[in-house]
Coordinates of C-alpha atoms and ligand atoms in Angstrom, one line a residue:
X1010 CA 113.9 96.1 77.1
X1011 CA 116.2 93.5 76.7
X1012 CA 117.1 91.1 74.6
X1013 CA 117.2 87.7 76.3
X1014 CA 112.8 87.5 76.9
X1015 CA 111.7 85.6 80.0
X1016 CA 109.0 83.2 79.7
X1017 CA 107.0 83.2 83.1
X1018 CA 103.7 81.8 84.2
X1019 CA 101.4 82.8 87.0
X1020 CA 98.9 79.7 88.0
X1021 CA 96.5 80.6 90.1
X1022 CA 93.8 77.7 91.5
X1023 CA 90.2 78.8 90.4
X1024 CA 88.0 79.3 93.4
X1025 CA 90.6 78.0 95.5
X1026 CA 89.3 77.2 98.7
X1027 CA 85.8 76.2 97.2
X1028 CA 87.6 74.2 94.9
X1029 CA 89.8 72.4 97.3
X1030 CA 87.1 71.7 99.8
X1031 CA 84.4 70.6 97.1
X1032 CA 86.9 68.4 95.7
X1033 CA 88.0 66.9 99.3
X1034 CA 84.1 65.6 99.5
X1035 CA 84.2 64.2 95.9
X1036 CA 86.9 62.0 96.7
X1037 CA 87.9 61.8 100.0
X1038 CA 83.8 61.6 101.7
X1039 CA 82.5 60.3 98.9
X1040 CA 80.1 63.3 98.4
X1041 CA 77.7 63.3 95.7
X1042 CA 77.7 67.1 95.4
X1043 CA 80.4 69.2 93.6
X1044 CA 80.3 71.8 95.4
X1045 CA 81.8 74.3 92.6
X1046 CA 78.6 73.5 90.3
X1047 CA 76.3 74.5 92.8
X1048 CA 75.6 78.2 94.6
X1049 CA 77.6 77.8 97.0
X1050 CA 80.5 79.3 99.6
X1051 CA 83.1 79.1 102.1
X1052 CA 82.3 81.3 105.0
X1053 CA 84.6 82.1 108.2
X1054 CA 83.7 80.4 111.5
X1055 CA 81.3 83.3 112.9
X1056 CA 83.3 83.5 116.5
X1057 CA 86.5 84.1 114.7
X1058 CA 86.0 85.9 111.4
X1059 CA 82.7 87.5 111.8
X1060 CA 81.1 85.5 109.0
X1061 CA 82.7 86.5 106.4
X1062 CA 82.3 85.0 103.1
X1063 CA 86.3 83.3 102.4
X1064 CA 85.6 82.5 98.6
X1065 CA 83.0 81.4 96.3
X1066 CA 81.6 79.1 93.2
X1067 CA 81.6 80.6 89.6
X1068 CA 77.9 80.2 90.4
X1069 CA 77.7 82.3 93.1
X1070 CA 79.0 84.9 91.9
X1071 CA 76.0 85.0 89.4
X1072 CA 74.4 86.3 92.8
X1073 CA 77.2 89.3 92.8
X1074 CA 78.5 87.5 96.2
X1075 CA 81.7 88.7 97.6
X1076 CA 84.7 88.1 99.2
X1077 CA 84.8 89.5 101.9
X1078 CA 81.4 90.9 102.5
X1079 CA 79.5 89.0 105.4
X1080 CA 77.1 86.0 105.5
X1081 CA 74.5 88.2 106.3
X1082 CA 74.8 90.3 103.1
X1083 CA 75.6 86.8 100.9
X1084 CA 72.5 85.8 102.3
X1085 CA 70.2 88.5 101.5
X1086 CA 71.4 88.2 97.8
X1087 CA 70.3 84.2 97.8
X1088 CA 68.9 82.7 100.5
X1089 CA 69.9 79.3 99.3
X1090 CA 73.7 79.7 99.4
X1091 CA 75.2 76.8 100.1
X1092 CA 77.7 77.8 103.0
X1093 CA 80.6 75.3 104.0
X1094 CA 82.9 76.1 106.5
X1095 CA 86.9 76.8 106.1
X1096 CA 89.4 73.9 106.4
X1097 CA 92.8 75.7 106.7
X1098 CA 94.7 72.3 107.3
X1099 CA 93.3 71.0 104.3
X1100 CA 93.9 74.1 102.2
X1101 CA 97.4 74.1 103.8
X1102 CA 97.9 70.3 102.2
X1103 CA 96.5 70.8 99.0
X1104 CA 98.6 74.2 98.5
X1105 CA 101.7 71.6 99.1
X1106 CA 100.3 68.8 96.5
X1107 CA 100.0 72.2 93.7
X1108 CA 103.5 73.8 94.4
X1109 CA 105.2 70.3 94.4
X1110 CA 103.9 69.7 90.9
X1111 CA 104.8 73.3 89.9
X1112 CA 108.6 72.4 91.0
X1113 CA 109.1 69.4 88.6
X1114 CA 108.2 71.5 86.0
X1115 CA 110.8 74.5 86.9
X1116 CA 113.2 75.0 89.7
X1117 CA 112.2 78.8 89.9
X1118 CA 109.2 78.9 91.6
X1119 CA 108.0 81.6 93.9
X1120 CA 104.8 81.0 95.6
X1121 CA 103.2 84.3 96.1
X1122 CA 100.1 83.0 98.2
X1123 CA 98.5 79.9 99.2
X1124 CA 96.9 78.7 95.8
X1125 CA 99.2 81.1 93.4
X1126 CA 102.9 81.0 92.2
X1127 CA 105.1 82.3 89.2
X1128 CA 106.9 79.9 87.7
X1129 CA 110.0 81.0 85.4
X1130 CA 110.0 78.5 82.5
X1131 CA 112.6 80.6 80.6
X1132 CA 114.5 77.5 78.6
X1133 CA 112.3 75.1 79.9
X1134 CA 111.0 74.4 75.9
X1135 CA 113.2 71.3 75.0
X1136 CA 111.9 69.7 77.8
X1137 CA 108.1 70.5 78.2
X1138 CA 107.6 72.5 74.6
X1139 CA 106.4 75.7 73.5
X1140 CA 104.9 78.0 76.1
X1141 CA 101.6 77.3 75.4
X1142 CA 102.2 73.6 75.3
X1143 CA 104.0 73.3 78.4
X1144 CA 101.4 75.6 80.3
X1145 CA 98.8 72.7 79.2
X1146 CA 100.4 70.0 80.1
X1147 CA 101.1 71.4 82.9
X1148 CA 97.1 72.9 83.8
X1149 CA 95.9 69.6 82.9
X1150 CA 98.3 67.8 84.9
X1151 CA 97.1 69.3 88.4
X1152 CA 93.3 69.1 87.4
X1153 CA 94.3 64.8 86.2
X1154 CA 96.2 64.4 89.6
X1155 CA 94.6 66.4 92.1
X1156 CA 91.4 67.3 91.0
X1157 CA 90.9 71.0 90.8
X1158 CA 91.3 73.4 88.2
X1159 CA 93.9 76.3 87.3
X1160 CA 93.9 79.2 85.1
X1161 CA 97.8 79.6 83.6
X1162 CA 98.8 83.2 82.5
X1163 CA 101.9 83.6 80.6
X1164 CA 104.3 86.3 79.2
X1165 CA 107.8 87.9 79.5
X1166 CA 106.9 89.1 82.9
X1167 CA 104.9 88.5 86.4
X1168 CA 102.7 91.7 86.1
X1169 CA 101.6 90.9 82.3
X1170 CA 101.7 86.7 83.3
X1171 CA 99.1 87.7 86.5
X1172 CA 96.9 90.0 84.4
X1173 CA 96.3 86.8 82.1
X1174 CA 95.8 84.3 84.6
X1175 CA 92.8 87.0 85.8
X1176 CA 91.2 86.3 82.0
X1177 CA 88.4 84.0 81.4
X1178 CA 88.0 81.2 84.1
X1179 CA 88.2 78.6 85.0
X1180 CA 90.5 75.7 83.9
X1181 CA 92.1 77.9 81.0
X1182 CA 95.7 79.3 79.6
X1183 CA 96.1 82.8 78.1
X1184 CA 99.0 84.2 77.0
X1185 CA 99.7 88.2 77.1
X1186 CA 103.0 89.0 75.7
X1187 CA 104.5 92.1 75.0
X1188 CA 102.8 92.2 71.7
X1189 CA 99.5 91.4 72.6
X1190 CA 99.2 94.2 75.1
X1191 CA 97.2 96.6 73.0
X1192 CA 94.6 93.9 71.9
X1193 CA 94.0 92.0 74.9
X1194 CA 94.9 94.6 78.0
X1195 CA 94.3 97.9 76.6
X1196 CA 90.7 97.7 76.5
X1197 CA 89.9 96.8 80.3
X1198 CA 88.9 99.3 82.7
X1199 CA 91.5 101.1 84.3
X1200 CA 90.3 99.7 87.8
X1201 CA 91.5 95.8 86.5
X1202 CA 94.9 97.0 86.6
X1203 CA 96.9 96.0 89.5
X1204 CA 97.4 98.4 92.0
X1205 CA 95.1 100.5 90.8
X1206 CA 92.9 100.6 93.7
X1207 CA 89.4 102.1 94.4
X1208 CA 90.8 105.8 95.2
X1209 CA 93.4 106.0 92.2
X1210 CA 90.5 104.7 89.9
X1211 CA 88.3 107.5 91.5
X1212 CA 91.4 110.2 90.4
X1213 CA 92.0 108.8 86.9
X1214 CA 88.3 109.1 86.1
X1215 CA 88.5 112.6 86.8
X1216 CA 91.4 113.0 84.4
X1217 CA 89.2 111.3 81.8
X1218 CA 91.1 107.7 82.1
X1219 CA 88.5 105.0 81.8
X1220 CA 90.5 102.1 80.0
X1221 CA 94.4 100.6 80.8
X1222 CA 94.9 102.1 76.6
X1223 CA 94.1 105.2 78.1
X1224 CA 96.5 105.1 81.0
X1225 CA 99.2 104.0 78.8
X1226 CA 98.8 106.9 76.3
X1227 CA 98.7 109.4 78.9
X1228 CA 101.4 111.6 79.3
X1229 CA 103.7 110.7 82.7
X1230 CA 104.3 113.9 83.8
X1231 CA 100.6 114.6 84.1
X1232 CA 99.6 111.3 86.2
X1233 CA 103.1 112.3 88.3
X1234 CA 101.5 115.4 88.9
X1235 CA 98.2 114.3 90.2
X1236 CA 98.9 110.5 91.5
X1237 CA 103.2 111.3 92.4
X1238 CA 105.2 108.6 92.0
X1239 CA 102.4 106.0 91.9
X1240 CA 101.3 108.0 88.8
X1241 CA 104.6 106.7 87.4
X1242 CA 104.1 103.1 88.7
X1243 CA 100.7 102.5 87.3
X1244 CA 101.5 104.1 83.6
X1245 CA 104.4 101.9 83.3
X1246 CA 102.3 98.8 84.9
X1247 CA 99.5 99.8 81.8
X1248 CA 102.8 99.7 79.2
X1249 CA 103.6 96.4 80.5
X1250 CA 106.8 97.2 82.1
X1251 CA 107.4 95.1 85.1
X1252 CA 111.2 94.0 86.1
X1253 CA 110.9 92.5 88.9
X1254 CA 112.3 88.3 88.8
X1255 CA 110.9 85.2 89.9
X1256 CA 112.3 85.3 93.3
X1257 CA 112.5 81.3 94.3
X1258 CA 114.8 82.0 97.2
X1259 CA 114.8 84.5 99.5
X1260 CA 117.5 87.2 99.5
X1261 CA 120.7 87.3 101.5
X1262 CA 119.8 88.2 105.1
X1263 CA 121.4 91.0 106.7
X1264 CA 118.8 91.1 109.4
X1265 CA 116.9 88.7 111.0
X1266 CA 113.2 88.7 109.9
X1267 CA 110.5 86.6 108.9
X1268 CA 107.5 86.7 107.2
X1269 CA 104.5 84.2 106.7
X1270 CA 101.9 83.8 103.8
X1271 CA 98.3 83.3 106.1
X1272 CA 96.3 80.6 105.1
X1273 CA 93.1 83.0 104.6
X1274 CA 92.8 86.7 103.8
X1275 CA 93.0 88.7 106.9
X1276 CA 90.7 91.8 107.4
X1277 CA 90.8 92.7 110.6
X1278 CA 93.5 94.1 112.5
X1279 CA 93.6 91.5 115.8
X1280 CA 94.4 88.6 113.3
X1281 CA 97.2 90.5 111.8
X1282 CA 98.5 91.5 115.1
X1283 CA 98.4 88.0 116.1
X1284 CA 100.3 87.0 113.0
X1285 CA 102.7 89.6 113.8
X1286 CA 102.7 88.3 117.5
X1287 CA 103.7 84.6 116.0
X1288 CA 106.4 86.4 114.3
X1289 CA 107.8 88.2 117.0
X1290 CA 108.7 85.0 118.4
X1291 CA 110.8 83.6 116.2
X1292 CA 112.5 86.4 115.5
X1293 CA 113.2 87.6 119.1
X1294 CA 114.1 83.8 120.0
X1295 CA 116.7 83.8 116.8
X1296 CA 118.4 87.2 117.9
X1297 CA 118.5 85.7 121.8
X1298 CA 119.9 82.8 120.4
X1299 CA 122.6 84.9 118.8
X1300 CA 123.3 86.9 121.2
X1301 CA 122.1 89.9 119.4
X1302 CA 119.8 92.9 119.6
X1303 CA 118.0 94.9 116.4
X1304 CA 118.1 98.5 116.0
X1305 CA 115.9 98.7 113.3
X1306 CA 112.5 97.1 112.6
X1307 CA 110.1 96.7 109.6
X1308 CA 107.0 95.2 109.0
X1309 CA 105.7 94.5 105.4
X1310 CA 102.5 93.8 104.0
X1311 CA 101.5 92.2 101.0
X1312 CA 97.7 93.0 100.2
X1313 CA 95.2 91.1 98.1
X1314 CA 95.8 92.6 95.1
X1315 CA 99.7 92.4 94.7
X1316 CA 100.6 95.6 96.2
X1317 CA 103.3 95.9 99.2
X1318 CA 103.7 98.5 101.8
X1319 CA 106.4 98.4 104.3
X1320 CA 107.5 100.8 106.9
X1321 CA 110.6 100.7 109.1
X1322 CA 111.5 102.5 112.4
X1323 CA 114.9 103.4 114.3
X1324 CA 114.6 102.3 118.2
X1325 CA 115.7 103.9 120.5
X1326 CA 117.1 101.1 122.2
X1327 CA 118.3 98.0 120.4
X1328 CA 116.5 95.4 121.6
X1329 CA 115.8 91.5 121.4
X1330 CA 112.7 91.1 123.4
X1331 CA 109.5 89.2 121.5
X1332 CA 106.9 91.6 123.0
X1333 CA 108.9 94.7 122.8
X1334 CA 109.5 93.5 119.0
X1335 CA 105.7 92.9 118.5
X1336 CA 104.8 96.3 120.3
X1337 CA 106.9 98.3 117.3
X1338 CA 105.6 96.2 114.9
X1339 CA 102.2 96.7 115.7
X1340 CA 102.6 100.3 115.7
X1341 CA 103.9 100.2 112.2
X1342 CA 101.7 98.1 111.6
X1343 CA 98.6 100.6 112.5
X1344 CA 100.7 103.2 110.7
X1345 CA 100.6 101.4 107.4
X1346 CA 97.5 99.1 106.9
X1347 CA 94.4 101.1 105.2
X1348 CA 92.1 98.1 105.8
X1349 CA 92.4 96.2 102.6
X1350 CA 92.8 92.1 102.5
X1351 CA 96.1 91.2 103.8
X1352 CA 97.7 88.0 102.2
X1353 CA 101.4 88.2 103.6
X1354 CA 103.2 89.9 107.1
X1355 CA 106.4 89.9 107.4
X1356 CA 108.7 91.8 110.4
X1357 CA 112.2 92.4 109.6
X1358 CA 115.1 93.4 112.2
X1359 CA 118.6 95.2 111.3
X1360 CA 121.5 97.2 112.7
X1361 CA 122.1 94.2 114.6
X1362 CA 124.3 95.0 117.7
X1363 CA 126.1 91.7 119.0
X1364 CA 126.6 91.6 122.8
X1365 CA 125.3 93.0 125.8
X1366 CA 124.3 96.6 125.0
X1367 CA 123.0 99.4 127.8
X1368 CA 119.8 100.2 127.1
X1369 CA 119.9 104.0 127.6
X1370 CA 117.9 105.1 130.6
X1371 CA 114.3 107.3 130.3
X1372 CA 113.0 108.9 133.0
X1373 CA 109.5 108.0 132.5
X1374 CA 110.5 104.1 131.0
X1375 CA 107.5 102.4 133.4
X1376 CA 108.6 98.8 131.5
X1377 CA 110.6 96.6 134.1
X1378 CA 112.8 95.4 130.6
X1379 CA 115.0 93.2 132.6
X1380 CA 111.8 91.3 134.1
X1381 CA 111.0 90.5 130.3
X1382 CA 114.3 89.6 129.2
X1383 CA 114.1 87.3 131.9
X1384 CA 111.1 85.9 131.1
X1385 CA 112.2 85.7 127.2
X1386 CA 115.3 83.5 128.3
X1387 CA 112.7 81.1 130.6
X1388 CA 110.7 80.6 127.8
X1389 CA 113.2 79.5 125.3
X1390 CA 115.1 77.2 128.0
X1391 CA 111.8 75.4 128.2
X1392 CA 111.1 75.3 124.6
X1393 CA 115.2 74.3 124.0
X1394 CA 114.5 71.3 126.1
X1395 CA 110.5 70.2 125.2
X1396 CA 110.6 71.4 121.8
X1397 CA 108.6 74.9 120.3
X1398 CA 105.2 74.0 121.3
X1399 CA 105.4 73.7 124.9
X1400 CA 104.8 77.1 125.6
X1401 CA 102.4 79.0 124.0
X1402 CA 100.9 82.4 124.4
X1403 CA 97.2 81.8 125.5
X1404 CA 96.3 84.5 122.5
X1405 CA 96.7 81.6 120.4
X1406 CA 94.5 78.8 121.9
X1407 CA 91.6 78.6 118.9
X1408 CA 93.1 80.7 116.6
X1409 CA 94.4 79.1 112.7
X1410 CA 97.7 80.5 113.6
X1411 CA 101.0 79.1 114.6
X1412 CA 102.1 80.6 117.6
X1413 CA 105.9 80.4 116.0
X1414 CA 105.5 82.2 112.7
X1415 CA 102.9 80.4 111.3
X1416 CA 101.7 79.7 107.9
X1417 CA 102.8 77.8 105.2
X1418 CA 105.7 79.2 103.7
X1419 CA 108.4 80.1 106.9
X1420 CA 110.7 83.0 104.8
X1421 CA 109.0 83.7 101.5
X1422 CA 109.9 86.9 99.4
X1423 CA 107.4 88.8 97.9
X1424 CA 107.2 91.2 95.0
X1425 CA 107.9 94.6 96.3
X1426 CA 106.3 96.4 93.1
X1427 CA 107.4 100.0 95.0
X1428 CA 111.4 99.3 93.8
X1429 CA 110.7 98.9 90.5
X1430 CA 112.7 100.8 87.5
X1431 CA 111.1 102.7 84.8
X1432 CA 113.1 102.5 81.8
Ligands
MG1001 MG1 92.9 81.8 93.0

């Protein structure tokens, strides 16, 4: 396409949460057990997540246990699972101690969830070699210092570099360049492409597409026809086409907005509107700071399995009020979220008005807005003078989210796959 060629990695931490907890009681509790060669799991507090199984050993999934199904279910499969429970401050410290190695080795690094990043190494060779060299070192280096294991992908760009990383696990590097598309991707299943979910698979089956080769070879018109423009996306993805950057920093803010990378995979729809709750907050408490009000709002999601969705709305009335903020997000929220993992929310504000602005009168408004405004501007005084944390919103007593945004990574971009070009 081009004809200065990126070199960019994807490292993603095998069994990540298994990993980091089984290592944690190797070396830290002296545990005798590793808990990654034994049948074993991380599964949600039962109160909070409904048992759900958070991630597995390689042995496990001998079993054909899931992420994501329930303890029940896990349990049916083999009684003897070994079942540990989740540790989000640890998985929160150890995600640190992996991204801060990844950053010696490049200053372009985007971390795209808690135990995954893409790294852009373009130029990097005089200092840490070859590709395949440097993506050693580099693997071996965060299994010698911190204990766990990563698979490195690598190739000219993020889609082709995350396929790889998905190849034979754990504690290996596998290149798929350009070139090496036809042997190594083309004969996959169609469903192991990204954003190729359950129903598109369902679709391309019927148009006799089994493998990613086949995808590829198909003519676009046809797959526009049937799948629109994700027809378009997807045959591009299976040709390796992917332009998208390593995005390090996040872009230029027009708006205000904020968006937060959850320490676990959210399925259910109270989390995520507690997530969008913490968000609210910061945002509403940044425009009041300002003196400003948003016309606009947009919430984003980034599921499991790379793809993003956003949705934005016009207000009718600008506005700078946390739960009026989290009410339009939600809604957007319940417009666009079909149920899938959720890995990253994010609520964006613009057509920022500065000053006071009239909120335009409705007969049947039933909301007392001045009472909330009021109550917005009590709440930050207090929090102005005795710091974030001494007011909370009782939805977040017990709950693994910080009631101000949240998360480990405060404003991080994410790959929005939808405004990609097709050359
Ligand atoms: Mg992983």
């Amino acid at each position: 396409m081009d004809g200065k060629e990126r070199v960019i990695f994807h490292i993603d931490v095998n069994s990540a949460f298994l990993s980091w907890e089984a290592v944690y009681r190797l070396y830290h509790l002296g545990g005798t057990v590793d808990l990654r060669k034994e049948v074993s799991a991380v599964g949600g507090d039962m109160a909070m997540r409904h048992g759900i199984i958070l991630a597995k050993s390689i042995p496990a999934k001998k079993y054909h246990i899931k992420t994501g199904e329930t303890i029940l279910e896990a349990r049916q499969k083999c009684p003897n699972l070994m079942l540990v429970p989740p540790n989000y401050r640890l998985y929160e410290q150890c995600s640190k101690a992996f991204m801060d190695i990844l950053r010696k080795y490049s200053p372009s690094v985007e971390q795209y969830s808690i135990d995954e990043a893409f790294v852009d190494m373009t130029g990097t060779e005089k200092l840490w070699g070859a590709p395949m060299e440097a993506a050693n070192r580099l693997k071996n280096e965060i299994r010698d210092t911190l204990g766990f294991t990563v698979n490195i992908g690598i190739s000219e760009n993020k889609l082709l570099a995350k396929m790889a990383s998905d190849f034979e696990k754990p504690d290996r590097v596998h290149t798929l360049w350009k070139s090496e598309i036809r042997k190594k991707m083309w004969p996959l299943p169609v469903c192991d492409l990204f954003f190729v979910g359950r129903a598109t698979a369902k679709k391309l089956f019927s148009l006799g597409i089994q493998t990613i080769g086949q995808l590829a070879q198909a003519d676009p018109a046809v797959l526009k026809s049937h799948l629109k423009k994700h027809g378009e996306v997807i045959w591009a993805f299976a040709n390796g086409m992917d332009i998208s950057v390593v995005q390090s920093e996040p872009p230029a803010n027009k708006g205000y907005g904020n968006s937060t990378t959850i320490a676990f995979d959210v399925v259910d729809a109270s989390t995520a509107k507690l997530v969008l709750l913490a968000l609210a907050e910061t945002i509403g408490a940044r425009l009041r700071a300002a003196g400003a009000r948003a016309e606009v709002i947009a919430v984003g999601i980034k599921l499991h399995d790379l793809s993003y969705v956003s949705h934005q709305m016009m207000l009718r009335n600008a506005t700078n009020i946390t739960i009026e903020i989290h009410h339009w997000a939600c809604q957007l929220f319940d417009e666009l979220w079909d149920g899938r993992a959720i890995r990253h929310l994010g609520i964006h504000t613009s057509r920022i008005r500065d000053g006071l602005d009239m909120r335009q009168l409705d007969m049947f408004e039933t909301v007392d807005y001045e009472k909330l405004e009021r109550m917005d501007a009590a709440v930050d005084q207090i929090r102005k003078r005795y710091g974030n944390d001494s007011v909370m919103r009782a939805a977040f007593i017990g709950r693994p989210i910080d009631h101000m945004s949240g998360g480990i990574s405060r404003e991080k971009r994410t790959v929005d796959y939808k405004k990609i070009q097709v050359n």
